[in-house]
């Protein structure tokens, strides 16, 4: 069998690679840390490495575990491997998707009240659950964001007892210890995991069950990790655990100067730690295939001023491209004139570029409003890429919660939404009575609750609906959805509840039906669809329409455009006001600027303003320090 796979592969797995890329692909027998600069072809190295391992080392495709951070990156890697090798890789995934796979198979080994049908709570579900718990403790529900962040950090750092860890924190963080305890119990009661639980419980499972860890270690002969600089503490622990039996067969790729997620737990020092603990060989990719020389000059100048702790890891990017490219800087009087300048520049560049060749990357989301207004006036098609996704819209969430509750009658967040939408005469007091009667699931709780005659009629109708569709939802979500819409008379509900925009909302429901019809036709399970939609990132939501993309720099990481605009380069915005008092935060702002610059392939257009309106008053602004540092590397327009 191994020979037949090998026979279908290209003869030379290193053809078309430069010397540094070739060395990384052919390295075998000891851990490898590859420092890969922006645009240096790391994805090409990763895919060729997979081919090399299959052809030259005889490793079966499904025994190579390749992990990255976004679904988009995982799909791109898998597609490249399939194109190159005519083999569909089955073990290319994100951290969270890998953990879902482990838990679907082995969550029972945790010894907790979860089963393989667990559902995954998104941020909205999680926050709603925390608000309800905070009320029980006579705490302000507005503190849900703070509680969520503390619980998330506790899970990411992986402490044996999360509640004890939060209790050890200083006030006011420690007041959320018991909140966290109840929160986890509520999730378990609902057979639900939140986003952080996926990695937390998988790591806990591997730590506490040697048999389970051994089983998963035995499945893989080689482990690869992309974007290693973005790993947090628990992700590093997970990689150490899964690679334990084949510790020499591990390959990680990263760039400490593209670490821009420390605010959500990333630990760039993991790169240094990996080198020490694994005794890894270090290689570098510094030849850039994306950007022109002038853009790389700017990037190299800025990143060359990093903290000396990283001095020996600095990558000096270079290119063989003959064209120099464009770096321009424009100083406007105020934000309105800056936005007009950008719109006029885009209109001029549209003679040689398509609109989808251009992006405006912003440090803070409030900047999108003025850009949007200017683009509308100039007739420039645009798309603002932001976190409010299709599946977070109220009417879509309503219907998905019905499907979720049918699939998992223990789901508390879905029950809370379903029981009151559309209104069926079951108010807060009655919901409290139902909750008190919860023993096994919400159907049982609805049956056993002492309700008024009218409420009993509504409760029984809901029970009948849930039971009627229970066996079908996993394999026929579209069929079930159409039945629910009809039984609830949901479209009429939307017309009455949302008089101003019900037509748009009905179109959203129509689109959800289209999506689920496709899922049902393909034979994909509803639970798989929910995982895919939850684990999608902002980048997965970018459309392919002919339009200028407006997005935050954080959302743009890993992407590229021929032309990039960076507006509002002013002290207090970029770098941000909050970062000015912290050396570590300023370092991250510098890395963020580096990432922003290296998204551009041909043209980089920088701008700032002299005055900006803040809270209705005119404030004088200073150009960002980065403008001063790169003086002489740009033309002024």
Coordinates of C-alpha atoms in Angstrom, one line a residue:
X1 CA 0.0 0.0 0.0
X2 CA 2.8 2.3 0.9
X3 CA 4.4 1.7 -2.5
X4 CA 1.2 2.6 -4.4
X5 CA 1.0 6.0 -2.7
X6 CA 4.7 6.7 -3.4
X7 CA 4.3 5.8 -7.0
X8 CA 1.7 8.5 -7.5
X9 CA 3.9 11.3 -6.1
X10 CA 6.0 13.8 -8.0
X11 CA 9.6 12.6 -8.3
X12 CA 11.3 15.6 -6.8
X13 CA 9.6 17.1 -3.7
X14 CA 12.2 19.9 -3.4
X15 CA 12.0 21.2 -7.0
X16 CA 11.3 25.0 -7.1
X17 CA 12.5 25.6 -3.6
X18 CA 15.4 28.0 -2.7
X19 CA 18.3 26.6 -0.6
X20 CA 16.9 27.6 2.7
X21 CA 13.5 26.1 1.9
X22 CA 15.1 22.9 0.6
X23 CA 17.1 22.5 3.8
X24 CA 14.0 22.8 5.9
X25 CA 12.0 20.3 3.8
X26 CA 14.8 17.7 3.8
X27 CA 15.7 18.0 7.5
X28 CA 14.7 14.8 9.3
X29 CA 15.6 13.0 12.5
X30 CA 15.6 15.8 15.0
X31 CA 13.3 18.7 16.1
X32 CA 13.3 21.7 13.7
X33 CA 12.4 25.3 14.4
X34 CA 12.0 27.3 11.2
X35 CA 12.0 31.1 11.7
X36 CA 10.0 32.2 8.6
X37 CA 9.7 35.9 7.7
X38 CA 6.6 37.4 6.2
X39 CA 6.1 36.4 2.6
X40 CA 9.0 33.9 2.7
X41 CA 7.0 30.9 1.4
X42 CA 6.5 29.0 4.7
X43 CA 3.2 27.4 3.4
X44 CA 5.1 26.1 0.4
X45 CA 7.7 24.6 2.8
X46 CA 5.0 23.0 4.9
X47 CA 3.2 21.4 2.0
X48 CA 6.4 20.2 0.4
X49 CA 7.5 18.9 3.7
X50 CA 4.4 16.7 3.9
X51 CA 5.1 15.4 0.4
X52 CA 8.8 14.7 1.3
X53 CA 7.8 12.8 4.4
X54 CA 5.4 10.7 2.4
X55 CA 7.6 10.0 -0.6
X56 CA 11.1 9.9 0.9
X57 CA 10.4 8.7 4.4
X58 CA 7.4 6.5 3.7
X59 CA 5.1 8.1 6.2
X60 CA 1.4 7.5 5.5
X61 CA -0.5 10.8 4.9
X62 CA -3.0 10.2 7.7
X63 CA -0.1 9.8 10.2
X64 CA 1.2 13.3 9.7
X65 CA -0.5 15.8 12.0
X66 CA -0.3 19.4 10.7
X67 CA -1.8 22.1 13.0
X68 CA -2.4 25.8 12.3
X69 CA -4.5 28.5 13.8
X70 CA -7.3 29.4 11.3
X71 CA -9.6 27.2 9.2
X72 CA -8.6 29.2 6.2
X73 CA -4.9 28.4 6.6
X74 CA -5.7 24.7 7.3
X75 CA -7.8 24.6 4.1
X76 CA -5.2 26.3 2.0
X77 CA -2.5 23.9 3.3
X78 CA -4.8 20.9 2.6
X79 CA -5.7 22.1 -0.8
X80 CA -2.1 22.6 -1.8
X81 CA -1.1 19.2 -0.6
X82 CA -4.0 17.6 -2.6
X83 CA -3.1 19.6 -5.7
X84 CA 0.6 18.6 -5.4
X85 CA 0.2 14.9 -4.4
X86 CA -3.3 14.0 -5.6
X87 CA -3.8 12.8 -2.0
X88 CA -6.4 14.4 0.4
X89 CA -4.8 14.9 3.8
X90 CA -7.0 14.0 6.7
X91 CA -4.9 15.4 9.6
X92 CA -4.5 19.0 8.6
X93 CA -6.5 21.1 11.1
X94 CA -6.7 23.9 13.5
X95 CA -5.9 23.4 17.2
X96 CA -9.6 23.6 18.1
X97 CA -10.7 21.2 15.3
X98 CA -8.1 18.7 16.3
X99 CA -9.4 18.9 19.9
X100 CA -13.0 18.5 18.8
X101 CA -11.9 15.3 17.0
X102 CA -10.3 14.0 20.2
X103 CA -13.2 14.8 22.4
X104 CA -15.9 13.5 20.1
X105 CA -14.1 10.1 20.4
X106 CA -12.8 10.1 24.0
X107 CA -14.6 12.7 26.1
X108 CA -16.1 9.9 28.2
X109 CA -12.6 9.2 29.5
X110 CA -12.7 12.5 31.4
X111 CA -15.1 10.9 33.8
X112 CA -17.5 13.9 33.7
X113 CA -21.1 14.4 32.7
X114 CA -20.4 14.9 29.0
X115 CA -21.1 12.7 26.0
X116 CA -20.0 12.7 22.4
X117 CA -22.9 14.8 21.3
X118 CA -21.6 17.8 23.3
X119 CA -22.2 21.2 21.7
X120 CA -19.9 24.2 21.6
X121 CA -21.0 27.5 23.0
X122 CA -20.0 30.6 21.2
X123 CA -19.2 33.9 22.8
X124 CA -22.8 35.0 23.0
X125 CA -24.0 31.8 24.7
X126 CA -21.1 31.9 27.1
X127 CA -21.7 35.5 28.0
X128 CA -25.5 34.9 28.5
X129 CA -24.7 32.0 30.8
X130 CA -22.3 34.1 32.8
X131 CA -24.8 37.0 33.1
X132 CA -27.3 34.7 34.6
X133 CA -24.8 33.4 37.1
X134 CA -23.6 36.8 38.1
X135 CA -27.2 37.8 39.0
X136 CA -27.3 34.8 41.3
X137 CA -24.3 36.1 43.1
X138 CA -25.8 39.6 43.3
X139 CA -23.0 40.9 40.9
X140 CA -23.6 43.2 38.0
X141 CA -24.3 41.3 34.8
X142 CA -22.2 43.9 33.0
X143 CA -19.2 42.2 34.6
X144 CA -19.7 39.2 32.2
X145 CA -16.9 40.4 29.9
X146 CA -14.5 40.7 32.8
X147 CA -15.5 37.3 34.2
X148 CA -15.2 35.7 30.7
X149 CA -11.7 37.0 30.2
X150 CA -10.5 35.8 33.6
X151 CA -12.0 32.3 33.1
X152 CA -10.6 32.2 29.6
X153 CA -7.1 33.1 30.8
X154 CA -7.3 30.5 33.5
X155 CA -8.0 27.8 31.0
X156 CA -5.4 29.0 28.5
X157 CA -2.6 28.9 31.2
X158 CA -3.8 25.4 32.2
X159 CA -3.9 25.2 35.9
X160 CA -4.8 21.8 37.5
X161 CA -7.7 23.4 39.4
X162 CA -9.0 26.5 37.6
X163 CA -11.2 27.7 40.6
X164 CA -8.2 27.6 43.0
X165 CA -6.1 29.5 40.4
X166 CA -8.7 32.2 40.1
X167 CA -9.0 32.3 43.9
X168 CA -5.3 33.0 44.2
X169 CA -5.5 36.1 41.9
X170 CA -5.7 39.6 43.5
X171 CA -9.0 41.4 44.0
X172 CA -11.2 41.9 42.1
X173 CA -10.3 39.0 39.8
X174 CA -10.6 36.5 42.7
X175 CA -14.2 37.3 43.2
X176 CA -15.0 35.3 40.1
X177 CA -13.7 32.0 41.4
X178 CA -17.1 30.7 42.5
X179 CA -18.7 32.2 39.4
X180 CA -16.3 30.2 37.4
X181 CA -17.1 27.0 39.4
X182 CA -20.8 27.4 38.8
X183 CA -20.2 28.4 35.1
X184 CA -18.4 25.1 34.5
X185 CA -21.2 23.1 36.3
X186 CA -23.8 24.8 34.1
X187 CA -21.9 24.0 31.0
X188 CA -21.5 20.4 32.0
X189 CA -25.2 20.2 32.8
X190 CA -25.9 21.4 29.3
X191 CA -23.4 19.0 27.7
X192 CA -21.7 22.0 26.4
X193 CA -18.1 23.2 26.1
X194 CA -17.0 26.8 25.4
X195 CA -14.2 27.6 23.0
X196 CA -11.4 27.4 25.6
X197 CA -12.7 24.2 27.0
X198 CA -11.9 22.4 23.7
X199 CA -8.1 22.6 24.3
X200 CA -8.4 22.7 28.1
X201 CA -10.3 19.4 28.3
X202 CA -8.2 17.7 25.6
X203 CA -5.0 18.6 27.5
X204 CA -6.6 17.5 30.8
X205 CA -7.6 14.2 29.1
X206 CA -4.1 13.6 27.9
X207 CA -2.6 14.5 31.3
X208 CA -5.0 12.3 33.3
X209 CA -5.4 9.3 31.0
X210 CA -2.2 7.7 29.9
X211 CA -4.1 5.2 27.8
X212 CA -5.9 7.9 25.8
X213 CA -2.7 9.9 25.3
X214 CA -0.9 6.8 24.2
X215 CA -3.6 6.0 21.7
X216 CA -3.4 9.5 20.1
X217 CA 0.4 9.5 20.1
X218 CA 0.4 6.2 18.3
X219 CA -1.7 7.7 15.5
X220 CA 0.9 10.1 14.3
X221 CA 4.5 9.6 13.2
X222 CA 5.2 13.3 12.6
X223 CA 3.8 16.6 14.0
X224 CA 4.0 20.0 12.3
X225 CA 2.8 23.3 13.8
X226 CA 2.4 26.6 11.9
X227 CA 2.4 30.1 13.4
X228 CA 4.1 28.8 16.5
X229 CA 4.6 32.3 17.8
X230 CA 0.9 32.5 18.4
X231 CA 0.7 29.5 20.7
X232 CA -0.3 30.0 24.3
X233 CA 0.7 28.0 27.4
X234 CA -1.9 25.3 27.0
X235 CA -1.3 24.9 23.3
X236 CA 2.4 24.4 23.9
X237 CA 1.6 21.8 26.5
X238 CA -0.7 20.0 24.1
X239 CA 2.0 19.9 21.4
X240 CA 4.5 18.5 24.0
X241 CA 2.0 15.8 24.9
X242 CA 0.9 14.7 21.5
X243 CA 4.5 14.6 20.2
X244 CA 5.9 12.7 23.2
X245 CA 6.6 9.3 21.6
X246 CA 8.1 10.8 18.4
X247 CA 9.8 13.8 19.9
X248 CA 12.4 14.0 17.2
X249 CA 9.8 14.1 14.5
X250 CA 8.4 17.6 15.1
X251 CA 8.6 20.7 12.9
X252 CA 7.4 24.1 14.0
X253 CA 7.3 27.3 12.0
X254 CA 7.0 30.8 13.4
X255 CA 8.2 34.4 13.4
X256 CA 8.4 36.1 16.8
X257 CA 8.0 39.4 15.0
X258 CA 4.6 38.5 13.8
X259 CA 3.3 37.9 17.4
X260 CA 0.3 40.3 17.7
X261 CA -2.0 38.3 19.9
X262 CA -0.4 38.4 23.4
X263 CA -3.6 40.2 24.5
X264 CA -5.4 36.9 24.0
X265 CA -2.8 34.7 25.5
X266 CA -0.1 34.1 22.9
X267 CA 3.4 33.6 24.3
X268 CA 6.1 34.5 21.8
X269 CA 8.7 33.1 24.2
X270 CA 7.3 29.6 23.3
X271 CA 9.7 29.8 20.3
X272 CA 12.7 30.2 22.6
X273 CA 11.3 27.6 25.0
X274 CA 10.8 25.1 22.1
X275 CA 14.4 25.6 21.1
X276 CA 15.7 24.8 24.6
X277 CA 13.3 22.0 25.6
X278 CA 13.4 20.1 22.4
X279 CA 17.0 20.8 21.5
X280 CA 15.8 22.0 18.1
X281 CA 17.9 22.8 15.1
X282 CA 17.1 26.4 14.0
X283 CA 16.8 27.5 10.3
X284 CA 15.6 30.7 8.7
X285 CA 13.7 31.9 5.7
X286 CA 14.5 35.5 4.9
X287 CA 13.9 35.7 1.2
X288 CA 10.6 37.5 0.6
X289 CA 8.4 36.6 -2.4
X290 CA 5.6 39.0 -1.6
X291 CA 6.8 42.6 -1.3
X292 CA 8.9 45.0 -3.3
X293 CA 12.2 46.4 -2.0
X294 CA 10.9 49.7 -0.7
X295 CA 8.3 48.0 1.4
X296 CA 10.8 45.6 2.8
X297 CA 13.1 48.4 3.7
X298 CA 10.4 50.0 5.8
X299 CA 9.6 46.7 7.5
X300 CA 13.3 45.9 8.2
X301 CA 13.9 49.4 9.7
X302 CA 10.9 49.2 12.1
X303 CA 11.5 45.6 13.2
X304 CA 15.2 46.3 13.6
X305 CA 14.4 48.4 16.7
X306 CA 12.8 45.5 18.7
X307 CA 13.8 44.7 22.3
X308 CA 17.3 43.3 22.4
X309 CA 16.0 40.1 24.0
X310 CA 15.0 39.1 20.4
X311 CA 18.1 40.7 18.7
X312 CA 19.5 37.3 17.6
X313 CA 16.2 36.3 16.1
X314 CA 15.7 39.3 13.8
X315 CA 15.0 38.3 10.2
X316 CA 16.3 40.7 7.5
X317 CA 13.9 40.3 4.6
X318 CA 15.2 40.7 1.1
X319 CA 13.9 40.1 -2.4
X320 CA 15.0 39.5 -6.0
X321 CA 12.2 41.5 -7.5
X322 CA 13.5 44.2 -9.9
X323 CA 10.6 46.7 -9.3
X324 CA 11.2 48.9 -6.3
X325 CA 7.5 49.4 -5.4
X326 CA 5.9 52.5 -3.8
X327 CA 5.8 53.7 -0.2
X328 CA 4.0 57.0 0.2
X329 CA 3.2 59.1 3.2
X330 CA 0.5 61.8 3.3
X331 CA -0.2 64.2 6.2
X332 CA -3.8 65.6 6.2
X333 CA -5.3 68.4 8.3
X334 CA -8.1 66.2 9.7
X335 CA -9.8 62.8 9.4
X336 CA -12.3 64.0 6.7
X337 CA -9.5 65.2 4.4
X338 CA -7.5 62.0 5.2
X339 CA -10.5 59.8 4.2
X340 CA -11.0 61.9 1.0
X341 CA -7.4 61.5 0.1
X342 CA -7.6 57.7 0.5
X343 CA -10.8 57.5 -1.6
X344 CA -9.2 59.7 -4.3
X345 CA -6.1 57.6 -4.3
X346 CA -8.1 54.4 -4.6
X347 CA -10.1 55.8 -7.5
X348 CA -6.8 56.8 -9.3
X349 CA -5.3 53.3 -8.6
X350 CA -8.4 51.6 -9.9
X351 CA -7.2 52.4 -13.4
X352 CA -4.5 49.8 -13.0
X353 CA -5.9 47.6 -10.2
X354 CA -9.1 45.9 -9.4
X355 CA -10.8 47.1 -6.2
X356 CA -10.2 43.7 -4.6
X357 CA -6.5 44.3 -5.0
X358 CA -6.7 47.0 -2.3
X359 CA -7.2 47.0 1.4
X360 CA -7.3 49.6 4.2
X361 CA -6.0 48.2 7.4
X362 CA -6.9 50.1 10.6
X363 CA -5.6 49.9 14.1
X364 CA -8.9 50.6 15.7
X365 CA -12.4 49.7 14.4
X366 CA -13.9 53.2 14.9
X367 CA -11.8 54.4 12.0
X368 CA -14.0 52.4 9.6
X369 CA -17.0 54.8 9.9
X370 CA -15.3 57.8 8.2
X371 CA -13.8 55.6 5.5
X372 CA -17.2 54.1 4.8
X373 CA -18.8 57.5 4.4
X374 CA -16.1 58.7 2.0
X375 CA -16.2 55.5 -0.1
X376 CA -19.9 55.8 -0.4
X377 CA -19.5 59.4 -1.7
X378 CA -16.9 58.4 -4.2
X379 CA -18.8 55.3 -5.4
X380 CA -16.1 52.9 -4.3
X381 CA -17.3 49.4 -3.6
X382 CA -16.1 48.3 -0.1
X383 CA -16.5 45.5 2.4
X384 CA -16.0 46.0 6.1
X385 CA -14.7 42.8 7.6
X386 CA -15.8 42.6 11.2
X387 CA -16.7 40.0 13.8
X388 CA -20.5 40.2 13.5
X389 CA -21.0 37.0 11.4
X390 CA -24.0 35.7 9.6
X391 CA -24.5 33.1 12.3
X392 CA -24.6 35.7 15.1
X393 CA -27.6 37.5 13.6
X394 CA -30.7 37.3 15.9
X395 CA -33.1 35.5 13.5
X396 CA -30.3 33.0 12.4
X397 CA -29.4 32.4 16.0
X398 CA -33.1 31.8 17.0
X399 CA -33.5 29.0 14.5
X400 CA -30.2 27.4 15.1
X401 CA -31.0 27.3 18.8
X402 CA -34.2 25.3 18.0
X403 CA -32.0 22.8 16.0
X404 CA -29.4 22.8 18.8
X405 CA -32.1 22.0 21.5
X406 CA -33.6 19.3 19.4
X407 CA -30.1 17.8 18.9
X408 CA -29.1 18.2 22.6
X409 CA -32.0 18.7 25.0
X410 CA -29.6 19.5 27.8
X411 CA -28.4 22.8 26.1
X412 CA -29.3 25.6 28.5
X413 CA -28.3 28.5 26.3
X414 CA -30.5 27.1 23.4
X415 CA -33.4 26.5 25.8
X416 CA -33.3 30.0 27.2
X417 CA -33.5 31.4 23.7
X418 CA -36.1 29.0 22.4
X419 CA -38.5 29.2 25.3
X420 CA -39.1 32.9 24.8
X421 CA -38.8 33.2 21.0
X422 CA -41.4 33.7 19.7
X423 CA -43.1 34.7 23.0
X424 CA -45.3 31.8 24.2
X425 CA -46.5 33.2 27.6
X426 CA -43.8 31.6 29.6
X427 CA -42.1 34.4 31.5
X428 CA -39.1 34.7 33.8
X429 CA -40.9 33.3 36.9
X430 CA -42.2 30.2 35.0
X431 CA -38.7 29.7 33.5
X432 CA -37.3 29.7 37.0
X433 CA -39.8 27.0 38.0
X434 CA -38.8 24.9 34.9
X435 CA -35.1 25.3 35.8
X436 CA -35.8 24.1 39.4
X437 CA -37.3 20.9 37.9
X438 CA -34.3 20.2 35.6
X439 CA -33.0 16.7 36.2
X440 CA -31.9 15.1 33.0
X441 CA -32.8 17.6 30.2
X442 CA -35.1 20.5 29.3
X443 CA -37.9 18.3 27.9
X444 CA -38.1 16.5 31.2
X445 CA -38.0 19.9 33.1
X446 CA -40.8 21.2 30.9
X447 CA -42.9 18.1 31.6
X448 CA -42.4 18.2 35.4
X449 CA -42.7 21.9 36.0
X450 CA -45.9 23.1 37.7
X451 CA -47.3 25.7 35.3
X452 CA -50.6 27.5 34.7
X453 CA -53.0 25.9 32.3
X454 CA -52.1 28.4 29.5
X455 CA -48.4 27.9 30.1
X456 CA -48.8 24.1 30.2
X457 CA -50.4 24.2 26.8
X458 CA -47.4 26.2 25.4
X459 CA -44.9 23.9 27.2
X460 CA -46.6 20.8 25.8
X461 CA -46.6 22.2 22.3
X462 CA -42.9 23.0 22.5
X463 CA -42.2 19.5 23.9
X464 CA -44.1 17.9 21.0
X465 CA -42.1 20.0 18.5
X466 CA -38.8 19.0 20.0
X467 CA -39.7 15.3 20.2
X468 CA -41.2 15.3 16.7
X469 CA -37.9 16.2 15.1
X470 CA -35.5 14.7 17.5
X471 CA -34.4 11.7 15.4
X472 CA -34.0 13.7 12.2
X473 CA -32.1 16.8 13.0
X474 CA -28.5 15.4 12.8
X475 CA -28.9 14.1 9.2
X476 CA -31.8 16.2 7.9
X477 CA -31.3 19.7 9.4
X478 CA -32.9 21.5 6.4
X479 CA -36.0 19.3 6.5
X480 CA -36.3 20.0 10.3
X481 CA -35.7 23.7 9.9
X482 CA -38.4 24.1 7.3
X483 CA -40.8 22.3 9.6
X484 CA -40.0 24.5 12.5
X485 CA -40.4 27.7 10.5
X486 CA -43.8 26.6 9.4
X487 CA -44.9 25.3 12.9
X488 CA -43.8 28.6 14.5
X489 CA -45.1 30.8 11.7
X490 CA -41.7 32.3 12.2
X491 CA -41.7 34.6 9.1
X492 CA -44.9 36.3 10.3
X493 CA -43.2 36.7 13.7
X494 CA -40.3 38.5 12.1
X495 CA -42.7 40.8 10.2
X496 CA -44.4 41.8 13.5
X497 CA -41.3 42.0 15.7
X498 CA -39.0 43.8 13.2
X499 CA -41.2 46.1 11.2
X500 CA -38.3 48.2 9.9
X501 CA -36.0 45.5 8.5
X502 CA -38.0 42.3 8.5
X503 CA -37.3 41.8 4.7
X504 CA -33.6 41.7 5.3
X505 CA -34.1 39.3 8.2
X506 CA -36.4 37.0 6.1
X507 CA -33.6 37.0 3.5
X508 CA -31.2 35.8 6.2
X509 CA -33.5 33.0 7.1
X510 CA -33.7 32.1 3.4
X511 CA -29.9 32.0 3.3
X512 CA -29.8 29.7 6.3
X513 CA -32.2 27.4 4.6
X514 CA -30.0 27.4 1.5
X515 CA -26.9 26.5 3.6
X516 CA -28.6 23.7 5.5
X517 CA -30.1 22.3 2.2
X518 CA -26.5 22.1 0.9
X519 CA -25.4 20.4 4.2
X520 CA -28.2 17.9 4.0
X521 CA -27.6 17.2 0.3
X522 CA -23.9 16.6 0.9
X523 CA -24.7 14.2 3.7
X524 CA -22.8 16.3 6.2
X525 CA -24.0 16.1 9.8
X526 CA -25.6 19.1 11.6
X527 CA -23.0 18.8 14.5
X528 CA -20.2 19.1 11.9
X529 CA -21.8 22.1 10.4
X530 CA -22.1 23.8 13.8
X531 CA -18.4 23.1 14.6
X532 CA -17.3 24.6 11.2
X533 CA -19.4 27.8 11.6
X534 CA -18.3 28.3 15.2
X535 CA -14.6 27.7 14.6
X536 CA -14.5 30.1 11.6
X537 CA -12.3 33.2 11.9
X538 CA -12.9 36.7 10.6
X539 CA -10.7 35.8 7.6
X540 CA -13.1 33.0 6.7
X541 CA -15.9 35.6 6.3
X542 CA -14.2 37.7 3.7
X543 CA -16.2 37.6 0.5
X544 CA -14.7 37.3 -3.0
X545 CA -16.6 40.3 -4.2
X546 CA -14.9 43.1 -6.2
X547 CA -14.5 45.5 -3.4
X548 CA -11.9 47.3 -1.2
X549 CA -11.5 45.5 2.1
X550 CA -11.6 47.5 5.3
X551 CA -10.4 45.5 8.4
X552 CA -8.3 45.6 11.5
X553 CA -4.7 44.7 11.2
X554 CA -5.2 41.8 13.5
X555 CA -7.8 40.3 11.1
X556 CA -5.5 40.8 8.1
X557 CA -2.6 38.7 9.5
X558 CA -1.7 36.0 6.9
X559 CA -3.3 37.9 4.0
X560 CA -1.8 40.1 1.3
X561 CA -2.9 42.6 -1.3
X562 CA -1.0 44.5 -4.1
X563 CA -2.0 47.8 -2.4
X564 CA -2.4 48.5 1.3
X565 CA -3.4 51.8 3.0
X566 CA -2.5 52.4 6.7
X567 CA -4.4 55.5 8.0
X568 CA -4.3 57.2 11.3
X569 CA -0.6 56.8 12.0
X570 CA -0.7 59.0 15.1
X571 CA 0.6 58.6 18.6
X572 CA -2.3 57.4 20.8
X573 CA -3.8 55.5 17.9
X574 CA -0.9 53.6 16.4
X575 CA 0.8 53.0 18.8
X576 CA -2.3 52.9 20.9
X577 CA -2.9 55.1 23.9
X578 CA -3.0 52.1 26.2
X579 CA 0.4 50.8 25.0
X580 CA 2.3 54.0 25.7
X581 CA 2.7 53.1 29.4
X582 CA 4.0 49.6 28.8
X583 CA 7.2 48.5 27.2
X584 CA 5.8 45.1 26.4
X585 CA 2.7 46.6 24.8
X586 CA 4.8 49.0 22.8
X587 CA 6.8 46.0 21.5
X588 CA 3.6 44.4 20.3
X589 CA 2.5 47.7 18.6
X590 CA 5.8 47.6 16.7
X591 CA 5.2 44.1 15.6
X592 CA 1.7 45.0 14.6
X593 CA 3.0 47.8 12.4
X594 CA 5.6 45.4 10.9
X595 CA 2.8 42.9 10.1
X596 CA 0.7 45.7 8.5
X597 CA 3.5 46.8 6.2
X598 CA 4.3 43.3 5.1
X599 CA 0.7 42.7 3.9
X600 CA 1.5 45.0 0.9
X601 CA 3.0 43.6 -2.3
X602 CA 3.5 46.6 -4.5
X603 CA 2.2 49.8 -2.9
X604 CA 2.1 50.9 0.8
X605 CA 0.3 54.2 1.5
X606 CA 0.7 55.7 4.9
X607 CA -1.2 58.7 6.3
X608 CA -1.8 60.7 9.5
X609 CA -3.7 63.8 10.5
X610 CA -2.8 67.0 12.4
X611 CA -6.2 67.3 14.2
X612 CA -8.8 64.7 15.1
X613 CA -12.2 65.1 16.7
X614 CA -12.5 63.3 20.0
X615 CA -15.7 63.5 22.1
X616 CA -16.9 66.4 20.0
X617 CA -13.7 68.4 20.5
X618 CA -10.7 69.0 18.2
X619 CA -7.5 67.4 19.5
X620 CA -4.0 68.0 18.1
X621 CA -2.3 64.8 17.0
X622 CA 1.4 63.9 16.6
X623 CA 2.6 61.7 13.8
X624 CA 3.4 58.1 14.9
X625 CA 6.9 57.4 16.0
X626 CA 7.1 54.9 13.1
X627 CA 6.8 57.7 10.6
X628 CA 9.9 59.3 12.1
X629 CA 11.8 56.0 12.2
X630 CA 11.3 55.4 8.5
X631 CA 11.9 58.9 7.3
X632 CA 13.8 58.8 4.0
X633 CA 12.2 55.5 3.1
X634 CA 9.0 57.0 1.7
X635 CA 8.0 59.7 -0.8
X636 CA 5.7 62.5 0.5
X637 CA 2.5 63.3 -1.3

